[in-house]
Short mmCIF file of C-alpha atoms in Angstrom, two decimals:
data_model
loop_
_atom_site.label_atom_id
_atom_site.label_comp_id
_atom_site.label_asym_id
_atom_site.label_seq_id
_atom_site.Cartn_x
_atom_site.Cartn_y
_atom_site.Cartn_z
CA ALA A 1 35.60 -1.32 62.90
CA ARG A 2 34.07 2.03 61.78
CA ALA A 3 34.13 1.41 58.22
CA GLY A 4 32.46 -2.20 58.70
CA MET A 5 29.87 -0.69 60.86
CA LYS A 6 28.91 1.90 58.54
CA ARG A 7 28.77 -0.42 55.52
CA ILE A 8 26.50 -2.80 57.47
CA LEU A 9 24.40 0.02 58.29
CA LEU A 10 24.35 1.32 54.82
CA ALA A 11 23.29 -2.03 53.39
CA THR A 12 20.59 -2.13 55.96
CA ILE A 13 19.48 1.21 54.70
CA HIS A 14 19.67 0.18 51.25
CA ALA A 15 17.54 -2.93 51.89
CA SER A 16 14.82 -0.65 53.20
CA TYR A 17 14.95 1.17 49.69
CA LEU A 18 14.47 -2.06 47.87
CA LYS A 19 11.81 -2.96 50.12
CA ALA A 20 10.03 0.50 49.63
CA LEU A 21 10.48 0.03 45.89
CA GLY A 22 8.95 -3.22 45.91
CA SER A 23 5.97 -1.92 47.77
CA LEU A 24 5.23 0.89 45.31
CA PRO A 25 2.79 0.24 42.84
CA GLN A 26 4.75 -0.11 39.24
CA GLN A 27 2.75 2.56 37.40
CA GLU A 28 2.89 5.32 39.85
CA LEU A 29 6.65 4.50 40.61
CA THR A 30 7.62 4.58 37.14
CA ASN A 31 5.69 7.53 36.02
CA TRP A 32 6.17 10.07 39.06
CA LEU A 33 7.35 8.61 42.52
CA HIS A 34 10.85 7.40 41.02
CA HIS A 35 12.15 11.08 41.13
CA SER A 36 10.79 11.70 44.49
CA MET A 37 12.29 8.49 46.24
CA LEU A 38 15.96 9.13 44.86
CA THR A 39 15.95 13.16 45.81
CA ALA A 40 13.63 13.34 49.12
CA GLY A 41 12.58 9.63 50.18
CA ASN A 42 14.91 9.55 52.96
CA CYS A 43 14.37 7.28 55.71
CA LEU A 44 14.13 10.00 58.45
CA GLY A 45 11.05 10.28 60.59
CA PRO A 46 8.84 8.44 63.31
CA LEU A 47 8.18 5.35 61.69
CA ASP A 48 10.20 2.30 60.42
CA PRO A 49 12.94 2.99 57.64
CA VAL A 50 10.67 1.28 54.71
CA SER A 51 7.60 3.46 56.14
CA ASN A 52 9.33 6.53 56.23
CA ILE A 53 10.95 5.98 52.71
CA ILE A 54 7.28 5.47 51.52
CA THR A 55 5.75 8.51 53.19
CA ASN A 56 8.49 10.87 52.60
CA THR A 57 8.45 9.88 48.75
CA ILE A 58 4.72 10.29 48.45
CA TRP A 59 4.65 13.53 50.56
CA TYR A 60 7.35 15.09 48.29
CA ALA A 61 5.80 13.96 45.10
CA GLY A 62 2.56 15.38 46.05
CA THR A 63 3.67 18.73 47.55
CA PHE A 64 6.37 19.12 45.03
CA PRO A 65 5.23 17.52 41.98
CA PRO A 66 7.88 17.32 39.15
CA SER A 67 8.01 20.13 36.33
CA LYS A 68 8.00 17.43 33.66
CA GLN A 69 6.81 13.89 33.33
CA VAL A 70 9.43 11.54 32.88
CA THR A 71 8.78 7.69 32.80
CA LEU A 72 11.43 5.74 34.03
CA THR A 73 11.47 1.93 33.63
CA MET A 74 14.32 1.15 35.76
CA ILE A 75 16.34 2.98 38.57
CA SER A 76 20.29 2.23 38.51
CA THR A 77 21.73 0.55 41.69
CA GLU A 78 24.23 3.48 42.07
CA CYS A 79 21.22 6.08 42.37
CA LEU A 80 19.68 3.74 45.01
CA TRP A 81 23.16 3.35 46.94
CA ARG A 82 23.41 7.31 46.75
CA ALA A 83 20.05 7.64 48.05
CA ALA A 84 20.69 5.12 51.12
CA ALA A 85 24.02 6.94 51.55
CA ARG A 86 22.31 10.37 52.09
CA SER A 87 19.65 8.69 54.26
CA LEU A 88 22.82 7.46 56.46
CA TYR A 89 24.18 10.85 56.74
CA GLY A 90 20.98 12.11 57.73
CA LEU A 91 20.34 9.81 60.49
CA ILE A 92 23.75 10.36 61.73
CA SER A 93 23.25 13.87 61.81
CA PHE A 94 20.13 13.73 63.55
CA LEU A 95 21.41 11.90 66.48
CA CYS A 96 24.51 13.81 66.72
CA THR A 97 22.63 16.97 66.53
CA ARG A 98 20.09 15.90 69.15
CA TYR A 99 23.00 14.32 71.46
CA PRO A 100 25.81 16.79 70.87
CA ASP A 101 28.15 14.32 73.26
CA LEU A 102 27.37 11.58 70.90
CA THR A 103 30.37 10.96 68.33
CA PRO A 104 29.37 9.77 64.82
CA ASP A 105 30.84 6.10 65.51
CA GLU A 106 28.29 5.96 68.60
CA ALA A 107 25.44 7.18 66.46
CA ILE A 108 26.40 4.45 63.55
CA HIS A 109 26.55 2.03 66.59
CA HIS A 110 22.85 2.95 68.10
CA LEU A 111 21.47 2.96 64.50
CA LEU A 112 22.89 -0.20 63.61
CA MET A 113 21.58 -1.95 66.86
CA ASN A 114 18.14 -0.66 66.05
CA LYS A 115 18.16 -1.74 62.11
CA ALA A 116 18.45 2.03 61.33
CA LYS A 117 15.07 2.91 63.16
CA LEU A 118 15.45 6.33 64.35
CA SER A 119 12.62 6.42 66.79
CA ALA A 120 14.31 3.36 68.42
CA ALA A 121 17.90 4.59 68.21
CA ASP A 122 16.97 7.98 69.83
CA PRO A 123 16.01 7.04 73.58
CA ARG A 124 14.12 10.17 73.82
CA PHE A 125 12.13 10.22 70.50
CA GLN A 126 8.65 9.02 71.70
CA HIS A 127 8.97 10.97 75.13
CA SER A 128 9.50 14.25 73.98
CA MET A 129 8.89 16.70 70.97
CA VAL A 130 11.84 16.39 68.63
CA PRO A 131 13.78 19.61 68.30
CA ALA A 132 13.63 21.10 64.83
CA GLU A 133 17.38 21.65 64.82
CA ALA A 134 17.78 17.82 64.83
CA TYR A 135 15.34 17.49 61.72
CA VAL A 136 16.94 20.56 59.97
CA ALA A 137 20.48 18.83 60.28
CA ALA A 138 19.29 15.55 59.21
CA ALA A 139 17.38 17.14 56.02
CA ILE A 140 20.48 19.23 55.27
CA ALA A 141 23.00 16.34 55.79
CA ALA A 142 20.71 14.23 53.51
CA PHE A 143 20.84 16.51 50.64
CA HIS A 144 17.20 17.13 50.88
CA PRO A 145 15.98 19.66 48.24
CA LYS A 146 13.53 21.05 50.38
CA SER A 147 15.04 20.67 54.08
CA HIS A 148 12.91 23.21 55.91
CA GLU A 149 9.76 22.03 54.48
CA GLN A 150 10.43 18.30 55.26
CA THR A 151 11.22 19.44 58.90
CA LYS A 152 7.63 21.01 58.84
CA PHE A 153 6.23 18.13 57.63
CA LEU A 154 8.07 15.81 60.20
CA GLU A 155 7.40 18.20 63.08
CA SER A 156 3.78 18.25 62.64
CA GLN A 157 2.74 16.09 65.38
CA GLY A 158 -1.30 15.51 64.31
CA LEU A 159 -0.19 14.76 60.66
CA MET A 160 2.43 12.10 61.92
CA ASP A 161 -0.16 10.53 64.46
CA ARG A 162 -2.53 10.33 61.28
CA ILE A 163 0.69 8.72 59.11
CA LYS A 164 1.38 6.33 61.82
CA VAL A 165 -2.04 4.89 61.93
CA ALA A 166 -2.21 4.77 58.03
CA SER A 167 1.09 3.20 57.92
CA GLU A 168 0.07 0.65 60.52
CA LEU A 169 -3.19 -0.28 58.56
CA LEU A 170 -1.47 -0.73 55.37
CA CYS A 171 1.44 -2.69 56.85
CA LEU A 172 4.07 -0.29 55.05
CA GLU A 173 6.61 -2.15 57.07
CA ASN A 174 6.00 -5.44 55.59
CA GLY A 175 6.88 -4.12 52.25
CA ARG A 176 3.46 -5.64 50.74
CA LEU A 177 2.51 -4.05 47.25
CA LEU A 178 0.40 -1.10 47.68
CA SER A 179 -2.33 0.09 45.40
CA ALA A 180 -3.13 3.31 43.82
CA MET A 181 -5.78 3.82 46.65
CA ASP A 182 -3.28 2.96 49.25
CA LEU A 183 -1.05 5.85 47.96
CA GLU A 184 -4.31 7.92 48.35
CA ILE A 185 -4.60 7.08 51.89
CA LEU A 186 -1.50 8.31 52.54
#
């Protein structure tokens, strides 16, 4: 049963990546966002998975711009599945660090029941400050290249509040095509 639940959750996360890919403007995606999405655009954070992928991708690309410009016209399915798997491990690590009595199977079940939305899978997410250790464990498990910096980004309550508002205004969760100006807003 565990393997089946894990595969379904992974497919759910993969679908979020596809939706996020379809939301990003093609020129920005092919010129500079592809690298950030595949290396640091995980679905960790206070928003829905699609919005988290987009905001983490844009934050990483803006904070740590690539050292050389590489234009990419296609992202392989294998790379996208790998990014989804890293997100999966990050989400499980987050919940298991936050709730030490929770087994990985139980974490998978909670995430599956909540469509990989961390803020819904964690019953205390909205009611308390998330401890840094949970974000650090998640970022490390997700092989984030700048795990401590991502933790600081996700822990910044004022910034996250503004991102939530922007995310809702831009309807990120719906997977609509964003413009270059929308990216500037984010």
